[in-house]
PDB file of C-alpha atoms in Angstrom:
ATOM      1  CA  UNK A   1      86.823  99.066  62.151  1.00  0.00           C
ATOM      2  CA  UNK A   2      83.637 100.814  61.031  1.00  0.00           C
ATOM      3  CA  UNK A   3      80.256 100.335  62.720  1.00  0.00           C
ATOM      4  CA  UNK A   4      78.544  99.416  59.513  1.00  0.00           C
ATOM      5  CA  UNK A   5      79.911  96.686  57.267  1.00  0.00           C
ATOM      6  CA  UNK A   6      80.183  97.044  53.494  1.00  0.00           C
ATOM      7  CA  UNK A   7      82.026  94.968  50.979  1.00  0.00           C
ATOM      8  CA  UNK A   8      85.316  96.547  50.058  1.00  0.00           C
ATOM      9  CA  UNK A   9      84.734  96.410  46.401  1.00  0.00           C
ATOM     10  CA  UNK A  10      82.165  95.524  43.773  1.00  0.00           C
ATOM     11  CA  UNK A  11      82.371  95.618  39.906  1.00  0.00           C
ATOM     12  CA  UNK A  12      80.032  95.629  36.996  1.00  0.00           C
ATOM     13  CA  UNK A  13      79.877  96.256  33.312  1.00  0.00           C
ATOM     14  CA  UNK A  14      78.195  99.253  31.629  1.00  0.00           C
ATOM     15  CA  UNK A  15      74.474  98.669  31.494  1.00  0.00           C
ATOM     16  CA  UNK A  16      74.405  96.166  34.262  1.00  0.00           C
ATOM     17  CA  UNK A  17      72.959  96.503  37.770  1.00  0.00           C
ATOM     18  CA  UNK A  18      74.842  96.084  41.055  1.00  0.00           C
ATOM     19  CA  UNK A  19      73.822  96.192  44.712  1.00  0.00           C
ATOM     20  CA  UNK A  20      76.030  97.284  47.558  1.00  0.00           C
ATOM     21  CA  UNK A  21      74.982  95.943  51.044  1.00  0.00           C
ATOM     22  CA  UNK A  22      75.367  97.698  54.336  1.00  0.00           C
ATOM     23  CA  UNK A  23      75.092  95.537  57.424  1.00  0.00           C
ATOM     24  CA  UNK A  24      74.295  97.049  60.837  1.00  0.00           C
ATOM     25  CA  UNK A  25      72.457  96.060  64.000  1.00  0.00           C
ATOM     26  CA  UNK A  26      69.111  96.397  65.563  1.00  0.00           C
ATOM     27  CA  UNK A  27      70.567  99.604  67.280  1.00  0.00           C
ATOM     28  CA  UNK A  28      71.101 101.529  64.068  1.00  0.00           C
ATOM     29  CA  UNK A  29      69.785 100.277  60.673  1.00  0.00           C
ATOM     30  CA  UNK A  30      67.274  97.897  62.210  1.00  0.00           C
ATOM     31  CA  UNK A  31      65.923 100.526  64.533  1.00  0.00           C
ATOM     32  CA  UNK A  32      65.624 103.670  62.449  1.00  0.00           C
ATOM     33  CA  UNK A  33      64.604 104.599  58.916  1.00  0.00           C
ATOM     34  CA  UNK A  34      67.364 107.119  58.737  1.00  0.00           C
ATOM     35  CA  UNK A  35      69.908 105.476  56.290  1.00  0.00           C
ATOM     36  CA  UNK A  36      71.705 107.463  53.726  1.00  0.00           C
ATOM     37  CA  UNK A  37      74.193 106.780  50.973  1.00  0.00           C
ATOM     38  CA  UNK A  38      77.011 108.875  49.728  1.00  0.00           C
ATOM     39  CA  UNK A  39      79.053 108.906  46.475  1.00  0.00           C
ATOM     40  CA  UNK A  40      82.634 110.100  46.514  1.00  0.00           C
ATOM     41  CA  UNK A  41      84.765 110.384  43.343  1.00  0.00           C
ATOM     42  CA  UNK A  42      88.473 110.496  43.655  1.00  0.00           C
ATOM     43  CA  UNK A  43      88.688 112.491  46.858  1.00  0.00           C
ATOM     44  CA  UNK A  44      86.089 115.000  46.003  1.00  0.00           C
ATOM     45  CA  UNK A  45      83.384 116.083  48.470  1.00  0.00           C
ATOM     46  CA  UNK A  46      80.887 113.337  49.281  1.00  0.00           C
ATOM     47  CA  UNK A  47      77.592 113.618  47.455  1.00  0.00           C
ATOM     48  CA  UNK A  48      74.233 112.658  49.008  1.00  0.00           C
ATOM     49  CA  UNK A  49      72.474 110.168  46.712  1.00  0.00           C
ATOM     50  CA  UNK A  50      69.979 108.489  48.953  1.00  0.00           C
ATOM     51  CA  UNK A  51      68.414 109.527  52.341  1.00  0.00           C
ATOM     52  CA  UNK A  52      65.737 108.026  54.629  1.00  0.00           C
ATOM     53  CA  UNK A  53      66.437 104.604  53.227  1.00  0.00           C
ATOM     54  CA  UNK A  54      64.927 105.216  49.742  1.00  0.00           C
ATOM     55  CA  UNK A  55      64.534 108.859  49.021  1.00  0.00           C
ATOM     56  CA  UNK A  56      66.498 110.678  46.227  1.00  0.00           C
ATOM     57  CA  UNK A  57      67.589 114.297  46.455  1.00  0.00           C
ATOM     58  CA  UNK A  58      66.629 116.499  43.590  1.00  0.00           C
ATOM     59  CA  UNK A  59      68.972 116.054  40.688  1.00  0.00           C
ATOM     60  CA  UNK A  60      70.091 112.470  41.503  1.00  0.00           C
ATOM     61  CA  UNK A  61      69.515 109.991  38.842  1.00  0.00           C
ATOM     62  CA  UNK A  62      66.637 107.519  39.325  1.00  0.00           C
ATOM     63  CA  UNK A  63      69.110 104.738  38.454  1.00  0.00           C
ATOM     64  CA  UNK A  64      70.074 104.965  42.227  1.00  0.00           C
ATOM     65  CA  UNK A  65      67.673 103.251  44.662  1.00  0.00           C
ATOM     66  CA  UNK A  66      67.830 102.369  48.290  1.00  0.00           C
ATOM     67  CA  UNK A  67      66.109  99.703  50.433  1.00  0.00           C
ATOM     68  CA  UNK A  68      66.296  98.160  53.803  1.00  0.00           C
ATOM     69  CA  UNK A  69      65.519  94.782  55.224  1.00  0.00           C
ATOM     70  CA  UNK A  70      65.986  94.092  58.923  1.00  0.00           C
ATOM     71  CA  UNK A  71      69.568  95.255  59.889  1.00  0.00           C
ATOM     72  CA  UNK A  72      70.794  95.486  56.363  1.00  0.00           C
ATOM     73  CA  UNK A  73      70.449  98.322  53.843  1.00  0.00           C
ATOM     74  CA  UNK A  74      71.201  98.203  50.201  1.00  0.00           C
ATOM     75  CA  UNK A  75      72.085 100.564  47.411  1.00  0.00           C
ATOM     76  CA  UNK A  76      71.227  99.440  43.827  1.00  0.00           C
ATOM     77  CA  UNK A  77      72.632 101.154  40.746  1.00  0.00           C
ATOM     78  CA  UNK A  78      70.982 100.120  37.554  1.00  0.00           C
ATOM     79  CA  UNK A  79      72.253 100.794  34.035  1.00  0.00           C
ATOM     80  CA  UNK A  80      75.851 101.191  35.148  1.00  0.00           C
ATOM     81  CA  UNK A  81      77.686 104.101  33.446  1.00  0.00           C
ATOM     82  CA  UNK A  82      81.349 104.821  33.506  1.00  0.00           C
ATOM     83  CA  UNK A  83      80.821 107.988  35.693  1.00  0.00           C
ATOM     84  CA  UNK A  84      79.369 105.750  38.493  1.00  0.00           C
ATOM     85  CA  UNK A  85      82.889 104.495  39.266  1.00  0.00           C
ATOM     86  CA  UNK A  86      83.361 105.850  42.752  1.00  0.00           C
ATOM     87  CA  UNK A  87      83.421 105.039  46.437  1.00  0.00           C
ATOM     88  CA  UNK A  88      80.020 104.533  48.096  1.00  0.00           C
ATOM     89  CA  UNK A  89      79.406 104.966  51.832  1.00  0.00           C
ATOM     90  CA  UNK A  90      76.320 104.006  53.852  1.00  0.00           C
ATOM     91  CA  UNK A  91      75.404 105.926  56.938  1.00  0.00           C
ATOM     92  CA  UNK A  92      72.810 105.360  59.698  1.00  0.00           C
ATOM     93  CA  UNK A  93      71.376 107.076  62.655  1.00  0.00           C
ATOM     94  CA  UNK A  94      72.257 105.016  65.793  1.00  0.00           C
ATOM     95  CA  UNK A  95      70.256 106.622  68.624  1.00  0.00           C
ATOM     96  CA  UNK A  96      70.975 109.300  71.173  1.00  0.00           C
ATOM     97  CA  UNK A  97      74.313 107.903  72.464  1.00  0.00           C
ATOM     98  CA  UNK A  98      76.180 106.867  69.374  1.00  0.00           C
ATOM     99  CA  UNK A  99      74.207 109.204  67.019  1.00  0.00           C
ATOM    100  CA  UNK A 100      75.775 108.484  63.592  1.00  0.00           C
ATOM    101  CA  UNK A 101      77.717 105.671  62.008  1.00  0.00           C
ATOM    102  CA  UNK A 102      79.247 105.199  58.598  1.00  0.00           C
ATOM    103  CA  UNK A 103      80.176 102.131  56.812  1.00  0.00           C
ATOM    104  CA  UNK A 104      83.758 101.565  55.609  1.00  0.00           C
ATOM    105  CA  UNK A 105      82.992 102.268  52.027  1.00  0.00           C
ATOM    106  CA  UNK A 106      82.716 100.247  48.850  1.00  0.00           C
ATOM    107  CA  UNK A 107      84.748 100.934  45.764  1.00  0.00           C
ATOM    108  CA  UNK A 108      82.737 100.431  42.541  1.00  0.00           C
ATOM    109  CA  UNK A 109      84.734  99.565  39.479  1.00  0.00           C
ATOM    110  CA  UNK A 110      83.155  99.723  36.007  1.00  0.00           C
ATOM    111  CA  UNK A 111      84.726  97.021  33.869  1.00  0.00           C
TER     112      UNK A 111
ATOM    113  CA  UNK B   1      70.927 128.244  48.061  1.00  0.00           C
ATOM    114  CA  UNK B   2      72.976 127.387  51.200  1.00  0.00           C
ATOM    115  CA  UNK B   3      76.687 126.987  51.001  1.00  0.00           C
ATOM    116  CA  UNK B   4      79.222 125.937  53.668  1.00  0.00           C
ATOM    117  CA  UNK B   5      82.601 127.586  53.504  1.00  0.00           C
ATOM    118  CA  UNK B   6      85.410 126.291  55.757  1.00  0.00           C
ATOM    119  CA  UNK B   7      88.635 127.711  56.962  1.00  0.00           C
ATOM    120  CA  UNK B   8      91.939 126.778  55.477  1.00  0.00           C
ATOM    121  CA  UNK B   9      94.461 124.035  55.977  1.00  0.00           C
ATOM    122  CA  UNK B  10      96.522 123.924  59.118  1.00  0.00           C
ATOM    123  CA  UNK B  11      99.802 122.338  60.318  1.00  0.00           C
ATOM    124  CA  UNK B  12      99.799 121.476  63.954  1.00  0.00           C
ATOM    125  CA  UNK B  13     102.227 120.044  66.523  1.00  0.00           C
ATOM    126  CA  UNK B  14     101.299 116.958  68.474  1.00  0.00           C
ATOM    127  CA  UNK B  15      99.625 117.882  71.787  1.00  0.00           C
ATOM    128  CA  UNK B  16      98.352 121.180  70.442  1.00  0.00           C
ATOM    129  CA  UNK B  17      94.787 122.272  69.515  1.00  0.00           C
ATOM    130  CA  UNK B  18      93.180 123.395  66.270  1.00  0.00           C
ATOM    131  CA  UNK B  19      89.937 125.390  65.558  1.00  0.00           C
ATOM    132  CA  UNK B  20      88.162 125.057  62.303  1.00  0.00           C
ATOM    133  CA  UNK B  21      85.321 127.277  61.167  1.00  0.00           C
ATOM    134  CA  UNK B  22      82.341 126.549  58.878  1.00  0.00           C
ATOM    135  CA  UNK B  23      80.363 129.603  57.671  1.00  0.00           C
ATOM    136  CA  UNK B  24      76.835 128.935  56.580  1.00  0.00           C
ATOM    137  CA  UNK B  25      76.034 131.309  53.746  1.00  0.00           C
ATOM    138  CA  UNK B  26      72.711 131.914  52.109  1.00  0.00           C
ATOM    139  CA  UNK B  27      70.796 130.946  55.168  1.00  0.00           C
ATOM    140  CA  UNK B  28      70.524 130.997  58.923  1.00  0.00           C
ATOM    141  CA  UNK B  29      71.258 128.499  61.609  1.00  0.00           C
ATOM    142  CA  UNK B  30      67.574 128.104  62.497  1.00  0.00           C
ATOM    143  CA  UNK B  31      66.059 124.642  61.952  1.00  0.00           C
ATOM    144  CA  UNK B  32      69.315 123.005  60.959  1.00  0.00           C
ATOM    145  CA  UNK B  33      72.048 120.977  62.480  1.00  0.00           C
ATOM    146  CA  UNK B  34      75.760 121.102  61.425  1.00  0.00           C
ATOM    147  CA  UNK B  35      77.804 117.913  61.642  1.00  0.00           C
ATOM    148  CA  UNK B  36      81.516 117.339  61.375  1.00  0.00           C
ATOM    149  CA  UNK B  37      82.867 114.276  59.432  1.00  0.00           C
ATOM    150  CA  UNK B  38      86.460 113.512  59.028  1.00  0.00           C
ATOM    151  CA  UNK B  39      88.406 111.435  56.504  1.00  0.00           C
ATOM    152  CA  UNK B  40      91.932 110.331  57.234  1.00  0.00           C
ATOM    153  CA  UNK B  41      94.214 109.809  54.116  1.00  0.00           C
ATOM    154  CA  UNK B  42      92.995 106.854  52.118  1.00  0.00           C
ATOM    155  CA  UNK B  43      90.380 106.039  54.671  1.00  0.00           C
ATOM    156  CA  UNK B  44      86.631 106.251  54.978  1.00  0.00           C
ATOM    157  CA  UNK B  45      84.257 108.765  56.458  1.00  0.00           C
ATOM    158  CA  UNK B  46      83.960 109.146  60.281  1.00  0.00           C
ATOM    159  CA  UNK B  47      81.268 111.196  62.007  1.00  0.00           C
ATOM    160  CA  UNK B  48      82.765 113.006  65.027  1.00  0.00           C
ATOM    161  CA  UNK B  49      80.008 115.308  66.307  1.00  0.00           C
ATOM    162  CA  UNK B  50      77.382 117.901  65.555  1.00  0.00           C
ATOM    163  CA  UNK B  51      75.436 120.883  66.912  1.00  0.00           C
ATOM    164  CA  UNK B  52      71.827 121.986  66.723  1.00  0.00           C
ATOM    165  CA  UNK B  53      72.323 125.858  67.118  1.00  0.00           C
ATOM    166  CA  UNK B  54      68.690 126.624  67.786  1.00  0.00           C
ATOM    167  CA  UNK B  55      68.599 124.254  70.708  1.00  0.00           C
ATOM    168  CA  UNK B  56      72.214 124.953  71.724  1.00  0.00           C
ATOM    169  CA  UNK B  57      72.702 121.262  71.831  1.00  0.00           C
ATOM    170  CA  UNK B  58      75.857 119.406  70.887  1.00  0.00           C
ATOM    171  CA  UNK B  59      76.396 115.796  70.254  1.00  0.00           C
ATOM    172  CA  UNK B  60      79.665 113.960  70.149  1.00  0.00           C
ATOM    173  CA  UNK B  61      80.789 110.543  68.988  1.00  0.00           C
ATOM    174  CA  UNK B  62      81.864 108.420  72.003  1.00  0.00           C
ATOM    175  CA  UNK B  63      85.607 108.612  71.118  1.00  0.00           C
ATOM    176  CA  UNK B  64      85.560 112.336  70.878  1.00  0.00           C
ATOM    177  CA  UNK B  65      83.712 113.247  74.083  1.00  0.00           C
ATOM    178  CA  UNK B  66      86.923 114.409  75.728  1.00  0.00           C
ATOM    179  CA  UNK B  67      88.674 116.175  72.851  1.00  0.00           C
ATOM    180  CA  UNK B  68      86.127 117.820  70.648  1.00  0.00           C
ATOM    181  CA  UNK B  69      84.143 120.999  71.322  1.00  0.00           C
ATOM    182  CA  UNK B  70      81.565 122.323  68.760  1.00  0.00           C
ATOM    183  CA  UNK B  71      80.044 125.742  69.082  1.00  0.00           C
ATOM    184  CA  UNK B  72      77.921 128.086  66.964  1.00  0.00           C
ATOM    185  CA  UNK B  73      77.690 131.777  66.582  1.00  0.00           C
ATOM    186  CA  UNK B  74      74.281 132.662  65.220  1.00  0.00           C
ATOM    187  CA  UNK B  75      75.176 136.316  64.563  1.00  0.00           C
ATOM    188  CA  UNK B  76      77.856 135.317  62.032  1.00  0.00           C
ATOM    189  CA  UNK B  77      76.074 132.024  60.948  1.00  0.00           C
ATOM    190  CA  UNK B  78      79.450 130.232  61.658  1.00  0.00           C
ATOM    191  CA  UNK B  79      79.955 126.920  63.484  1.00  0.00           C
ATOM    192  CA  UNK B  80      83.327 126.061  65.060  1.00  0.00           C
ATOM    193  CA  UNK B  81      85.010 122.809  65.776  1.00  0.00           C
ATOM    194  CA  UNK B  82      87.961 122.686  68.303  1.00  0.00           C
ATOM    195  CA  UNK B  83      90.033 119.492  68.591  1.00  0.00           C
ATOM    196  CA  UNK B  84      92.375 119.271  71.422  1.00  0.00           C
ATOM    197  CA  UNK B  85      95.439 116.990  72.352  1.00  0.00           C
ATOM    198  CA  UNK B  86      96.173 116.449  68.665  1.00  0.00           C
ATOM    199  CA  UNK B  87      97.876 113.212  67.633  1.00  0.00           C
ATOM    200  CA  UNK B  88      99.426 112.103  64.338  1.00  0.00           C
ATOM    201  CA  UNK B  89      96.218 110.006  63.690  1.00  0.00           C
ATOM    202  CA  UNK B  90      94.063 113.128  63.876  1.00  0.00           C
ATOM    203  CA  UNK B  91      95.592 114.094  60.495  1.00  0.00           C
ATOM    204  CA  UNK B  92      92.591 114.141  58.202  1.00  0.00           C
ATOM    205  CA  UNK B  93      90.295 116.149  56.038  1.00  0.00           C
ATOM    206  CA  UNK B  94      87.608 117.619  58.247  1.00  0.00           C
ATOM    207  CA  UNK B  95      84.311 118.378  56.588  1.00  0.00           C
ATOM    208  CA  UNK B  96      81.204 120.249  57.974  1.00  0.00           C
ATOM    209  CA  UNK B  97      77.886 119.215  56.627  1.00  0.00           C
ATOM    210  CA  UNK B  98      74.319 120.637  56.931  1.00  0.00           C
ATOM    211  CA  UNK B  99      71.654 118.431  58.264  1.00  0.00           C
ATOM    212  CA  UNK B 100      67.967 119.344  57.941  1.00  0.00           C
ATOM    213  CA  UNK B 101      66.253 119.149  61.367  1.00  0.00           C
ATOM    214  CA  UNK B 102      64.199 115.924  61.585  1.00  0.00           C
ATOM    215  CA  UNK B 103      66.247 114.021  59.054  1.00  0.00           C
ATOM    216  CA  UNK B 104      69.368 112.659  60.700  1.00  0.00           C
ATOM    217  CA  UNK B 105      72.147 111.621  58.323  1.00  0.00           C
ATOM    218  CA  UNK B 106      70.881 113.669  55.500  1.00  0.00           C
ATOM    219  CA  UNK B 107      74.071 115.639  55.041  1.00  0.00           C
ATOM    220  CA  UNK B 108      73.708 118.089  52.251  1.00  0.00           C
ATOM    221  CA  UNK B 109      75.561 120.312  51.314  1.00  0.00           C
ATOM    222  CA  UNK B 110      79.011 119.743  52.646  1.00  0.00           C
ATOM    223  CA  UNK B 111      81.833 122.260  53.093  1.00  0.00           C
ATOM    224  CA  UNK B 112      84.955 122.071  50.931  1.00  0.00           C
ATOM    225  CA  UNK B 113      86.942 120.463  53.714  1.00  0.00           C
ATOM    226  CA  UNK B 114      89.809 121.560  55.871  1.00  0.00           C
ATOM    227  CA  UNK B 115      93.008 119.574  55.895  1.00  0.00           C
ATOM    228  CA  UNK B 116      94.419 119.258  59.338  1.00  0.00           C
ATOM    229  CA  UNK B 117      98.003 117.797  59.460  1.00  0.00           C
ATOM    230  CA  UNK B 118      99.530 116.875  62.784  1.00  0.00           C
ATOM    231  CA  UNK B 119     103.259 116.466  62.626  1.00  0.00           C
ATOM    232  CA  UNK B 120     106.259 117.383  64.666  1.00  0.00           C
TER     233      UNK B 120
END
């Protein structure tokens, strides 16, 4: 069982927007602004798409955005494209005893 | 640009140990941390531990305190992960990932992964 809770799957049609939630506690997401999101296509190396809640690394499309409210972080993908079909993982810092926790991952299917 | 290059796949017997290396090329170990993340077949990502070489500080996930040792050799810019008392459920792809100091969970780039298979 993962420390952070994500929906197992979401789906959307090309051009639509979807949001993936990531639920934690006041010891991880709720206490730190160190939430990141990773995209993983078919067993390839995970790719960083959001860090520090809402920052995008250079080269990542602005269709990807992150936010946080209380103990829940969210990843929104707007203008869905076929190449967005992938697994998405959230990740949060959790203090000096647990350190880092991941969500169980969400499979995004483009209809 | 920094790249992480990991050692190759290994097949290990239950109860044995394995050592995986992660070479940081194109940079030094100063002002960075290296984390290890594993992914069992068909499963999600799991952070198992990390090292801040400049501070000689290691951090381990609670479930790995007794079976994981991470070390760093600054002269060769290589970080090592040793996992002991291997069990079949340690079979996984093990990734190293670079973390910029001061930005926890910002893992970028990642190594290519090292497949560790534990089987009798």
